[in-house]
mmCIF file with all atom_site columns, C-alpha atoms in Angstrom:
data_model
loop_
_atom_site.group_PDB
_atom_site.id
_atom_site.type_symbol
_atom_site.label_atom_id
_atom_site.label_alt_id
_atom_site.label_comp_id
_atom_site.label_asym_id
_atom_site.label_entity_id
_atom_site.label_seq_id
_atom_site.pdbx_PDB_ins_code
_atom_site.Cartn_x
_atom_site.Cartn_y
_atom_site.Cartn_z
_atom_site.occupancy
_atom_site.B_iso_or_equiv
_atom_site.pdbx_formal_charge
_atom_site.auth_seq_id
_atom_site.auth_comp_id
_atom_site.auth_asym_id
_atom_site.auth_atom_id
_atom_site.pdbx_PDB_model_num
ATOM 1   C CA . MET X 1 1   ? -92.833  17.560  -18.135 1.00 36.00 ? 1   MET X CA 1
ATOM 2   C CA . SER X 1 2   ? -91.624  16.174  -15.272 1.00 41.00 ? 2   SER X CA 1
ATOM 3   C CA . ASP X 1 3   ? -88.050  15.799  -14.210 1.00 61.00 ? 3   ASP X CA 1
ATOM 4   C CA . GLY X 1 4   ? -87.553  12.030  -15.314 1.00 76.00 ? 4   GLY X CA 1
ATOM 5   C CA . ILE X 1 5   ? -88.358  8.471   -13.715 1.00 81.00 ? 5   ILE X CA 1
ATOM 6   C CA . THR X 1 6   ? -86.142  6.539   -11.141 1.00 77.00 ? 6   THR X CA 1
ATOM 7   C CA . LEU X 1 7   ? -85.437  3.073   -12.115 1.00 83.00 ? 7   LEU X CA 1
ATOM 8   C CA . SER X 1 8   ? -85.033  0.373   -9.428  1.00 80.00 ? 8   SER X CA 1
ATOM 9   C CA . SER X 1 9   ? -83.655  -1.587  -11.824 1.00 73.00 ? 9   SER X CA 1
ATOM 10  C CA . GLY X 1 10  ? -79.825  -0.813  -11.838 1.00 76.00 ? 10  GLY X CA 1
ATOM 11  C CA . LEU X 1 11  ? -80.401  0.549   -15.642 1.00 84.00 ? 11  LEU X CA 1
ATOM 12  C CA . SER X 1 12  ? -78.280  3.403   -16.374 1.00 89.00 ? 12  SER X CA 1
ATOM 13  C CA . MET X 1 13  ? -80.079  5.716   -18.609 1.00 91.00 ? 13  MET X CA 1
ATOM 14  C CA . THR X 1 14  ? -77.490  4.869   -21.504 1.00 93.00 ? 14  THR X CA 1
ATOM 15  C CA . GLU X 1 15  ? -78.559  1.218   -21.282 1.00 92.00 ? 15  GLU X CA 1
ATOM 16  C CA . LEU X 1 16  ? -82.328  2.073   -21.129 1.00 93.00 ? 16  LEU X CA 1
ATOM 17  C CA . GLY X 1 17  ? -81.736  4.113   -24.228 1.00 95.00 ? 17  GLY X CA 1
ATOM 18  C CA . ALA X 1 18  ? -79.849  1.156   -25.757 1.00 94.00 ? 18  ALA X CA 1
ATOM 19  C CA . ARG X 1 19  ? -82.626  -1.713  -25.359 1.00 93.00 ? 19  ARG X CA 1
ATOM 20  C CA . ILE X 1 20  ? -85.262  1.191   -26.637 1.00 96.00 ? 20  ILE X CA 1
ATOM 21  C CA . ARG X 1 21  ? -82.851  1.551   -29.778 1.00 96.00 ? 21  ARG X CA 1
ATOM 22  C CA . GLY X 1 22  ? -82.865  -2.107  -30.155 1.00 94.00 ? 22  GLY X CA 1
ATOM 23  C CA . GLU X 1 23  ? -86.203  -2.549  -29.866 1.00 92.00 ? 23  GLU X CA 1
ATOM 24  C CA . ARG X 1 24  ? -86.566  -0.617  -32.616 1.00 95.00 ? 24  ARG X CA 1
ATOM 25  C CA . ARG X 1 25  ? -84.320  -1.582  -34.887 1.00 95.00 ? 25  ARG X CA 1
ATOM 26  C CA . ALA X 1 26  ? -85.323  -5.231  -34.171 1.00 92.00 ? 26  ALA X CA 1
ATOM 27  C CA . ARG X 1 27  ? -88.673  -4.199  -35.590 1.00 91.00 ? 27  ARG X CA 1
ATOM 28  C CA . GLY X 1 28  ? -87.366  -2.445  -38.673 1.00 93.00 ? 28  GLY X CA 1
ATOM 29  C CA . ILE X 1 29  ? -88.881  1.265   -37.276 1.00 93.00 ? 29  ILE X CA 1
ATOM 30  C CA . SER X 1 30  ? -87.272  4.335   -38.097 1.00 95.00 ? 30  SER X CA 1
ATOM 31  C CA . LEU X 1 31  ? -86.253  7.070   -35.636 1.00 95.00 ? 31  LEU X CA 1
ATOM 32  C CA . GLU X 1 32  ? -89.163  9.143   -37.069 1.00 96.00 ? 32  GLU X CA 1
ATOM 33  C CA . ARG X 1 33  ? -91.945  6.521   -37.204 1.00 95.00 ? 33  ARG X CA 1
ATOM 34  C CA . LEU X 1 34  ? -91.823  5.591   -33.579 1.00 95.00 ? 34  LEU X CA 1
ATOM 35  C CA . ALA X 1 35  ? -91.528  9.406   -32.906 1.00 96.00 ? 35  ALA X CA 1
ATOM 36  C CA . GLU X 1 36  ? -95.109  9.364   -34.914 1.00 95.00 ? 36  GLU X CA 1
ATOM 37  C CA . LEU X 1 37  ? -96.402  5.957   -33.867 1.00 93.00 ? 37  LEU X CA 1
ATOM 38  C CA . SER X 1 38  ? -95.562  7.174   -30.039 1.00 94.00 ? 38  SER X CA 1
ATOM 39  C CA . GLY X 1 39  ? -96.841  10.611  -30.370 1.00 93.00 ? 39  GLY X CA 1
ATOM 40  C CA . VAL X 1 40  ? -93.483  11.627  -28.613 1.00 95.00 ? 40  VAL X CA 1
ATOM 41  C CA . SER X 1 41  ? -91.094  14.303  -30.535 1.00 96.00 ? 41  SER X CA 1
ATOM 42  C CA . ARG X 1 42  ? -87.850  12.917  -32.770 1.00 96.00 ? 42  ARG X CA 1
ATOM 43  C CA . SER X 1 43  ? -85.646  15.005  -30.779 1.00 96.00 ? 43  SER X CA 1
ATOM 44  C CA . MET X 1 44  ? -87.167  13.647  -27.260 1.00 96.00 ? 44  MET X CA 1
ATOM 45  C CA . VAL X 1 45  ? -87.078  9.826   -28.895 1.00 96.00 ? 45  VAL X CA 1
ATOM 46  C CA . SER X 1 46  ? -83.482  10.624  -29.889 1.00 96.00 ? 46  SER X CA 1
ATOM 47  C CA . GLU X 1 47  ? -82.355  11.962  -26.548 1.00 96.00 ? 47  GLU X CA 1
ATOM 48  C CA . VAL X 1 48  ? -83.763  9.133   -24.844 1.00 96.00 ? 48  VAL X CA 1
ATOM 49  C CA . GLU X 1 49  ? -81.913  6.617   -27.125 1.00 96.00 ? 49  GLU X CA 1
ATOM 50  C CA . ARG X 1 50  ? -78.752  8.207   -26.339 1.00 94.00 ? 50  ARG X CA 1
ATOM 51  C CA . GLY X 1 51  ? -79.154  7.909   -22.559 1.00 92.00 ? 51  GLY X CA 1
ATOM 52  C CA . ALA X 1 52  ? -79.141  11.816  -22.647 1.00 92.00 ? 52  ALA X CA 1
ATOM 53  C CA . LYS X 1 53  ? -82.275  12.771  -20.998 1.00 91.00 ? 53  LYS X CA 1
ATOM 54  C CA . THR X 1 54  ? -84.746  10.408  -18.526 1.00 89.00 ? 54  THR X CA 1
ATOM 55  C CA . PRO X 1 55  ? -88.338  10.078  -19.725 1.00 91.00 ? 55  PRO X CA 1
ATOM 56  C CA . SER X 1 56  ? -91.096  10.213  -17.822 1.00 90.00 ? 56  SER X CA 1
ATOM 57  C CA . VAL X 1 57  ? -92.851  6.998   -16.979 1.00 91.00 ? 57  VAL X CA 1
ATOM 58  C CA . LEU X 1 58  ? -95.643  8.115   -19.384 1.00 91.00 ? 58  LEU X CA 1
ATOM 59  C CA . VAL X 1 59  ? -93.160  8.720   -22.214 1.00 93.00 ? 59  VAL X CA 1
ATOM 60  C CA . LEU X 1 60  ? -91.388  5.861   -21.658 1.00 94.00 ? 60  LEU X CA 1
ATOM 61  C CA . ASP X 1 61  ? -95.065  3.773   -22.003 1.00 93.00 ? 61  ASP X CA 1
ATOM 62  C CA . ARG X 1 62  ? -96.004  5.347   -24.999 1.00 94.00 ? 62  ARG X CA 1
ATOM 63  C CA . LEU X 1 63  ? -92.303  4.561   -26.311 1.00 95.00 ? 63  LEU X CA 1
ATOM 64  C CA . ALA X 1 64  ? -93.121  0.762   -25.117 1.00 94.00 ? 64  ALA X CA 1
ATOM 65  C CA . THR X 1 65  ? -96.466  0.714   -26.569 1.00 93.00 ? 65  THR X CA 1
ATOM 66  C CA . ALA X 1 66  ? -95.318  2.103   -30.161 1.00 93.00 ? 66  ALA X CA 1
ATOM 67  C CA . LEU X 1 67  ? -92.954  -0.628  -30.047 1.00 93.00 ? 67  LEU X CA 1
ATOM 68  C CA . GLY X 1 68  ? -95.767  -3.182  -29.369 1.00 91.00 ? 68  GLY X CA 1
ATOM 69  C CA . THR X 1 69  ? -94.176  -4.337  -25.964 1.00 92.00 ? 69  THR X CA 1
ATOM 70  C CA . SER X 1 70  ? -94.420  -3.200  -21.998 1.00 92.00 ? 70  SER X CA 1
ATOM 71  C CA . ILE X 1 71  ? -92.191  -1.244  -20.225 1.00 93.00 ? 71  ILE X CA 1
ATOM 72  C CA . ALA X 1 72  ? -91.171  -4.874  -18.445 1.00 92.00 ? 72  ALA X CA 1
ATOM 73  C CA . ARG X 1 73  ? -89.617  -5.678  -21.142 1.00 92.00 ? 73  ARG X CA 1
ATOM 74  C CA . LEU X 1 74  ? -87.644  -2.440  -21.769 1.00 92.00 ? 74  LEU X CA 1
ATOM 75  C CA . LEU X 1 75  ? -86.198  -2.716  -18.015 1.00 90.00 ? 75  LEU X CA 1
ATOM 76  C CA . ASP X 1 76  ? -85.472  -6.544  -18.122 1.00 89.00 ? 76  ASP X CA 1
ATOM 77  C CA . GLU X 1 77  ? -84.208  -9.878  -20.403 1.00 87.00 ? 77  GLU X CA 1
ATOM 78  C CA . PRO X 1 78  ? -86.270  -12.779 -21.161 1.00 90.00 ? 78  PRO X CA 1
ATOM 79  C CA . VAL X 1 79  ? -86.051  -15.854 -18.709 1.00 89.00 ? 79  VAL X CA 1
ATOM 80  C CA . ARG X 1 80  ? -86.705  -19.403 -19.036 1.00 86.00 ? 80  ARG X CA 1
ATOM 81  C CA . PRO X 1 81  ? -90.322  -20.148 -19.006 1.00 82.00 ? 81  PRO X CA 1
ATOM 82  C CA . ASP X 1 82  ? -90.366  -22.050 -15.243 1.00 89.00 ? 82  ASP X CA 1
ATOM 83  C CA . VAL X 1 83  ? -91.499  -21.518 -11.866 1.00 93.00 ? 83  VAL X CA 1
ATOM 84  C CA . MET X 1 84  ? -90.424  -18.415 -10.519 1.00 91.00 ? 84  MET X CA 1
ATOM 85  C CA . VAL X 1 85  ? -90.915  -16.220 -7.116  1.00 93.00 ? 85  VAL X CA 1
ATOM 86  C CA . LEU X 1 86  ? -89.873  -12.746 -7.408  1.00 92.00 ? 86  LEU X CA 1
ATOM 87  C CA . ALA X 1 87  ? -89.072  -11.387 -4.079  1.00 94.00 ? 87  ALA X CA 1
ATOM 88  C CA . ALA X 1 88  ? -89.986  -7.906  -3.466  1.00 94.00 ? 88  ALA X CA 1
ATOM 89  C CA . ASP X 1 89  ? -86.383  -6.431  -3.682  1.00 91.00 ? 89  ASP X CA 1
ATOM 90  C CA . ARG X 1 90  ? -85.887  -8.077  -7.256  1.00 90.00 ? 90  ARG X CA 1
ATOM 91  C CA . GLN X 1 91  ? -89.145  -6.176  -8.693  1.00 94.00 ? 91  GLN X CA 1
ATOM 92  C CA . HIS X 1 92  ? -88.367  -3.815  -10.910 1.00 94.00 ? 92  HIS X CA 1
ATOM 93  C CA . VAL X 1 93  ? -89.753  -0.120  -9.662  1.00 95.00 ? 93  VAL X CA 1
ATOM 94  C CA . VAL X 1 94  ? -90.291  2.752   -12.188 1.00 94.00 ? 94  VAL X CA 1
ATOM 95  C CA . ARG X 1 95  ? -90.842  5.772   -9.977  1.00 94.00 ? 95  ARG X CA 1
ATOM 96  C CA . ASP X 1 96  ? -92.374  9.078   -11.355 1.00 93.00 ? 96  ASP X CA 1
ATOM 97  C CA . PRO X 1 97  ? -91.671  12.371  -9.640  1.00 91.00 ? 97  PRO X CA 1
ATOM 98  C CA . ALA X 1 98  ? -94.814  13.864  -10.074 1.00 91.00 ? 98  ALA X CA 1
ATOM 99  C CA . GLY X 1 99  ? -95.881  11.247  -7.459  1.00 94.00 ? 99  GLY X CA 1
ATOM 100 C CA . TRP X 1 100 ? -96.716  7.664   -8.697  1.00 96.00 ? 100 TRP X CA 1
ATOM 101 C CA . GLU X 1 101 ? -94.856  4.413   -8.932  1.00 96.00 ? 101 GLU X CA 1
ATOM 102 C CA . ARG X 1 102 ? -95.310  0.814   -11.423 1.00 96.00 ? 102 ARG X CA 1
ATOM 103 C CA . ARG X 1 103 ? -93.771  -2.059  -9.299  1.00 97.00 ? 103 ARG X CA 1
ATOM 104 C CA . ILE X 1 104 ? -93.601  -4.768  -12.019 1.00 97.00 ? 104 ILE X CA 1
ATOM 105 C CA . LEU X 1 105 ? -94.532  -8.184  -10.522 1.00 97.00 ? 105 LEU X CA 1
ATOM 106 C CA . SER X 1 106 ? -94.490  -10.407 -13.727 1.00 96.00 ? 106 SER X CA 1
ATOM 107 C CA . PRO X 1 107 ? -91.148  -11.721 -15.305 1.00 94.00 ? 107 PRO X CA 1
ATOM 108 C CA . VAL X 1 108 ? -90.440  -11.377 -18.728 1.00 94.00 ? 108 VAL X CA 1
ATOM 109 C CA . LEU X 1 109 ? -91.213  -14.332 -21.037 1.00 93.00 ? 109 LEU X CA 1
ATOM 110 C CA . PRO X 1 110 ? -89.825  -14.917 -24.532 1.00 91.00 ? 110 PRO X CA 1
ATOM 111 C CA . ASP X 1 111 ? -92.376  -14.400 -27.225 1.00 87.00 ? 111 ASP X CA 1
ATOM 112 C CA . ILE X 1 112 ? -95.204  -13.083 -24.673 1.00 91.00 ? 112 ILE X CA 1
ATOM 113 C CA . GLU X 1 113 ? -96.428  -9.516  -24.398 1.00 93.00 ? 113 GLU X CA 1
ATOM 114 C CA . PHE X 1 114 ? -97.981  -10.110 -20.232 1.00 95.00 ? 114 PHE X CA 1
ATOM 115 C CA . GLU X 1 115 ? -97.387  -7.906  -17.610 1.00 96.00 ? 115 GLU X CA 1
ATOM 116 C CA . PHE X 1 116 ? -98.718  -7.841  -14.424 1.00 98.00 ? 116 PHE X CA 1
ATOM 117 C CA . MET X 1 117 ? -98.024  -4.398  -12.144 1.00 97.00 ? 117 MET X CA 1
ATOM 118 C CA . ARG X 1 118 ? -98.826  -2.598  -8.488  1.00 98.00 ? 118 ARG X CA 1
ATOM 119 C CA . THR X 1 119 ? -99.168  0.801   -8.951  1.00 98.00 ? 119 THR X CA 1
ATOM 120 C CA . THR X 1 120 ? -99.763  3.892   -6.401  1.00 98.00 ? 120 THR X CA 1
ATOM 121 C CA . LEU X 1 121 ? -100.915 6.964   -6.943  1.00 98.00 ? 121 LEU X CA 1
ATOM 122 C CA . GLU X 1 122 ? -100.128 9.762   -4.423  1.00 97.00 ? 122 GLU X CA 1
ATOM 123 C CA . PRO X 1 123 ? -103.076 11.956  -3.400  1.00 98.00 ? 123 PRO X CA 1
ATOM 124 C CA . GLY X 1 124 ? -104.011 14.337  -6.204  1.00 97.00 ? 124 GLY X CA 1
ATOM 125 C CA . VAL X 1 125 ? -101.837 12.603  -8.482  1.00 97.00 ? 125 VAL X CA 1
ATOM 126 C CA . ASP X 1 126 ? -102.977 12.409  -12.642 1.00 96.00 ? 126 ASP X CA 1
ATOM 127 C CA . ALA X 1 127 ? -101.097 9.642   -14.097 1.00 95.00 ? 127 ALA X CA 1
ATOM 128 C CA . GLY X 1 128 ? -101.815 10.810  -17.772 1.00 93.00 ? 128 GLY X CA 1
ATOM 129 C CA . GLU X 1 129 ? -103.709 9.091   -20.850 1.00 94.00 ? 129 GLU X CA 1
ATOM 130 C CA . PHE X 1 130 ? -101.857 6.253   -21.762 1.00 93.00 ? 130 PHE X CA 1
ATOM 131 C CA . SER X 1 131 ? -101.276 5.160   -25.648 1.00 91.00 ? 131 SER X CA 1
ATOM 132 C CA . PRO X 1 132 ? -104.069 2.569   -26.741 1.00 94.00 ? 132 PRO X CA 1
ATOM 133 C CA . HIS X 1 133 ? -102.628 -1.259  -27.660 1.00 94.00 ? 133 HIS X CA 1
ATOM 134 C CA . ALA X 1 134 ? -102.978 -2.933  -30.617 1.00 93.00 ? 134 ALA X CA 1
ATOM 135 C CA . PRO X 1 135 ? -106.424 -4.343  -31.209 1.00 95.00 ? 135 PRO X CA 1
ATOM 136 C CA . GLY X 1 136 ? -106.549 -7.785  -29.424 1.00 96.00 ? 136 GLY X CA 1
ATOM 137 C CA . SER X 1 137 ? -104.799 -6.670  -26.597 1.00 96.00 ? 137 SER X CA 1
ATOM 138 C CA . HIS X 1 138 ? -107.076 -6.850  -22.757 1.00 98.00 ? 138 HIS X CA 1
ATOM 139 C CA . GLU X 1 139 ? -106.455 -4.810  -19.567 1.00 98.00 ? 139 GLU X CA 1
ATOM 140 C CA . TYR X 1 140 ? -107.779 -5.658  -16.084 1.00 98.00 ? 140 TYR X CA 1
ATOM 141 C CA . VAL X 1 141 ? -107.825 -3.532  -13.328 1.00 98.00 ? 141 VAL X CA 1
ATOM 142 C CA . ALA X 1 142 ? -108.462 -4.331  -9.544  1.00 98.00 ? 142 ALA X CA 1
ATOM 143 C CA . VAL X 1 143 ? -108.433 -1.384  -6.697  1.00 98.00 ? 143 VAL X CA 1
ATOM 144 C CA . GLU X 1 144 ? -106.829 -2.652  -3.556  1.00 98.00 ? 144 GLU X CA 1
ATOM 145 C CA . HIS X 1 145 ? -106.441 0.475   -1.653  1.00 97.00 ? 145 HIS X CA 1
ATOM 146 C CA . GLY X 1 146 ? -108.626 4.049   -2.010  1.00 97.00 ? 146 GLY X CA 1
ATOM 147 C CA . CYS X 1 147 ? -110.305 5.554   -4.958  1.00 97.00 ? 147 CYS X CA 1
ATOM 148 C CA . LEU X 1 148 ? -109.416 5.204   -8.471  1.00 98.00 ? 148 LEU X CA 1
ATOM 149 C CA . HIS X 1 149 ? -110.507 7.371   -11.840 1.00 98.00 ? 149 HIS X CA 1
ATOM 150 C CA . LEU X 1 150 ? -110.212 5.215   -14.882 1.00 98.00 ? 150 LEU X CA 1
ATOM 151 C CA . THR X 1 151 ? -110.959 7.385   -18.116 1.00 98.00 ? 151 THR X CA 1
ATOM 152 C CA . VAL X 1 152 ? -111.444 5.097   -21.260 1.00 98.00 ? 152 VAL X CA 1
ATOM 153 C CA . ASP X 1 153 ? -112.208 6.895   -24.120 1.00 96.00 ? 153 ASP X CA 1
ATOM 154 C CA . GLY X 1 154 ? -113.368 9.765   -22.493 1.00 96.00 ? 154 GLY X CA 1
ATOM 155 C CA . VAL X 1 155 ? -115.811 8.064   -20.026 1.00 98.00 ? 155 VAL X CA 1
ATOM 156 C CA . VAL X 1 156 ? -114.680 8.165   -16.249 1.00 97.00 ? 156 VAL X CA 1
ATOM 157 C CA . TYR X 1 157 ? -115.127 5.059   -13.996 1.00 98.00 ? 157 TYR X CA 1
ATOM 158 C CA . ARG X 1 158 ? -115.120 5.783   -10.390 1.00 98.00 ? 158 ARG X CA 1
ATOM 159 C CA . LEU X 1 159 ? -113.359 2.203   -8.654  1.00 98.00 ? 159 LEU X CA 1
ATOM 160 C CA . ALA X 1 160 ? -113.542 2.044   -4.977  1.00 98.00 ? 160 ALA X CA 1
ATOM 161 C CA . ALA X 1 161 ? -111.278 -0.533  -2.665  1.00 98.00 ? 161 ALA X CA 1
ATOM 162 C CA . GLY X 1 162 ? -112.411 -4.197  -4.085  1.00 98.00 ? 162 GLY X CA 1
ATOM 163 C CA . ASP X 1 163 ? -113.466 -3.020  -7.514  1.00 98.00 ? 163 ASP X CA 1
ATOM 164 C CA . ALA X 1 164 ? -112.665 -4.315  -10.968 1.00 98.00 ? 164 ALA X CA 1
ATOM 165 C CA . ALA X 1 165 ? -112.563 -3.287  -14.298 1.00 98.00 ? 165 ALA X CA 1
ATOM 166 C CA . TYR X 1 166 ? -111.840 -4.675  -18.064 1.00 98.00 ? 166 TYR X CA 1
ATOM 167 C CA . PHE X 1 167 ? -111.368 -2.806  -20.867 1.00 98.00 ? 167 PHE X CA 1
ATOM 168 C CA . PRO X 1 168 ? -110.023 -3.607  -24.414 1.00 98.00 ? 168 PRO X CA 1
ATOM 169 C CA . GLY X 1 169 ? -106.641 -2.544  -24.411 1.00 96.00 ? 169 GLY X CA 1
ATOM 170 C CA . ASN X 1 170 ? -106.948 -0.740  -27.762 1.00 95.00 ? 170 ASN X CA 1
ATOM 171 C CA . ARG X 1 171 ? -108.700 2.050   -25.954 1.00 96.00 ? 171 ARG X CA 1
ATOM 172 C CA . ARG X 1 172 ? -107.361 5.356   -24.683 1.00 95.00 ? 172 ARG X CA 1
ATOM 173 C CA . HIS X 1 173 ? -107.015 5.039   -21.067 1.00 97.00 ? 173 HIS X CA 1
ATOM 174 C CA . ALA X 1 174 ? -106.276 7.309   -18.057 1.00 97.00 ? 174 ALA X CA 1
ATOM 175 C CA . PHE X 1 175 ? -105.758 6.702   -14.710 1.00 98.00 ? 175 PHE X CA 1
ATOM 176 C CA . ALA X 1 176 ? -106.168 9.349   -12.016 1.00 98.00 ? 176 ALA X CA 1
ATOM 177 C CA . ASN X 1 177 ? -106.507 9.742   -7.822  1.00 98.00 ? 177 ASN X CA 1
ATOM 178 C CA . ASP X 1 178 ? -108.303 13.117  -6.647  1.00 94.00 ? 178 ASP X CA 1
ATOM 179 C CA . SER X 1 179 ? -108.728 11.930  -3.381  1.00 95.00 ? 179 SER X CA 1
ATOM 180 C CA . ALA X 1 180 ? -106.828 12.658  -0.124  1.00 96.00 ? 180 ALA X CA 1
ATOM 181 C CA . ASP X 1 181 ? -105.621 9.081   0.230   1.00 97.00 ? 181 ASP X CA 1
ATOM 182 C CA . ALA X 1 182 ? -103.295 7.090   -1.585  1.00 98.00 ? 182 ALA X CA 1
ATOM 183 C CA . CYS X 1 183 ? -104.561 4.586   -4.291  1.00 98.00 ? 183 CYS X CA 1
ATOM 184 C CA . VAL X 1 184 ? -103.173 1.735   -4.727  1.00 98.00 ? 184 VAL X CA 1
ATOM 185 C CA . TYR X 1 185 ? -104.532 -0.601  -8.138  1.00 98.00 ? 185 TYR X CA 1
ATOM 186 C CA . TYR X 1 186 ? -103.392 -3.703  -9.692  1.00 98.00 ? 186 TYR X CA 1
ATOM 187 C CA . LEU X 1 187 ? -103.513 -4.047  -13.307 1.00 98.00 ? 187 LEU X CA 1
ATOM 188 C CA . ALA X 1 188 ? -103.061 -6.831  -15.790 1.00 98.00 ? 188 ALA X CA 1
ATOM 189 C CA . MET X 1 189 ? -102.388 -6.331  -19.671 1.00 96.00 ? 189 MET X CA 1
ATOM 190 C CA . THR X 1 190 ? -102.129 -9.138  -22.504 1.00 96.00 ? 190 THR X CA 1
ATOM 191 C CA . LEU X 1 191 ? -100.807 -7.501  -25.975 1.00 94.00 ? 191 LEU X CA 1
ATOM 192 C CA . ALA X 1 192 ? -101.679 -8.863  -29.195 1.00 91.00 ? 192 ALA X CA 1
ATOM 193 C CA . PRO X 1 193 ? -98.689  -8.074  -31.823 1.00 80.00 ? 193 PRO X CA 1
ATOM 194 C CA . ALA X 1 194 ? -98.705  -5.000  -33.143 1.00 65.00 ? 194 ALA X CA 1
ATOM 195 C CA . ALA X 1 195 ? -98.097  -4.342  -36.964 1.00 56.00 ? 195 ALA X CA 1
ATOM 196 C CA . ASP X 1 196 ? -97.671  -0.871  -38.123 1.00 49.00 ? 196 ASP X CA 1
ATOM 197 C CA . SER X 1 197 ? -101.348 -0.648  -39.178 1.00 35.00 ? 197 SER X CA 1
ATOM 198 C CA . HIS X 1 198 ? -102.416 -1.757  -35.645 1.00 38.00 ? 198 HIS X CA 1
ATOM 199 C CA . LEU X 1 199 ? -100.935 1.111   -34.015 1.00 40.00 ? 199 LEU X CA 1
ATOM 200 C CA . HIS X 1 200 ? -102.956 4.093   -32.808 1.00 38.00 ? 200 HIS X CA 1
ATOM 201 C CA . LEU X 1 201 ? -102.042 7.747   -31.897 1.00 36.00 ? 201 LEU X CA 1
ATOM 202 C CA . THR X 1 202 ? -103.819 9.421   -28.823 1.00 36.00 ? 202 THR X CA 1
ATOM 203 C CA . SER X 1 203 ? -105.207 12.919  -29.612 1.00 33.00 ? 203 SER X CA 1
ATOM 204 C CA . GLY X 1 204 ? -104.334 15.626  -27.420 1.00 33.00 ? 204 GLY X CA 1
ATOM 205 C CA . GLY X 1 205 ? -101.737 13.617  -25.101 1.00 35.00 ? 205 GLY X CA 1
ATOM 206 C CA . HIS X 1 206 ? -98.460  15.041  -23.984 1.00 33.00 ? 206 HIS X CA 1
ATOM 207 C CA . ASP X 1 207 ? -95.539  15.110  -25.905 1.00 32.00 ? 207 ASP X CA 1
ATOM 208 C CA . ALA X 1 208 ? -91.974  15.365  -24.812 1.00 30.00 ? 208 ALA X CA 1
#
């Protein structure tokens, strides 16, 4: 595992852990159940919730997915649904020392699970495989620069600059850049409500 993410949101790891714990308790999910649903070890979940360990972006995303929400909601409070301009210096950025970053371009709205993000993968970076979301979720990808290897349920799709793709959000999916140039792509996702019966574990994914 990497040494952990860097947040531009100003949240401390203790505050981030408290938000994860609050989302878990609000859903009536035990620590053991969150570990099972996310594929992250119980000890790692406990340490993240206590702010004792910094998760990678992949681990944070898997925890958010297991909770039926997004990283954006773990980093920010919901805002009133009205016209909002998110200046560049107000956008939350999550950086992984493996060589990639996720910039969140959408505000968090009450009772709406939607996230719009801009991701940069440095040359040769594999961001890893992400957990499936609940059935009825949708993901849309568009490549701005470079070349993206999008893998959905084990099938690889090579996307060049200007290409776009869609896939159901309840599929196993992974993103990688095996080229000599940085890859920049946009991803929008809408998440369906996640009951326990809707959550799926990845096979062979990264643990803590």
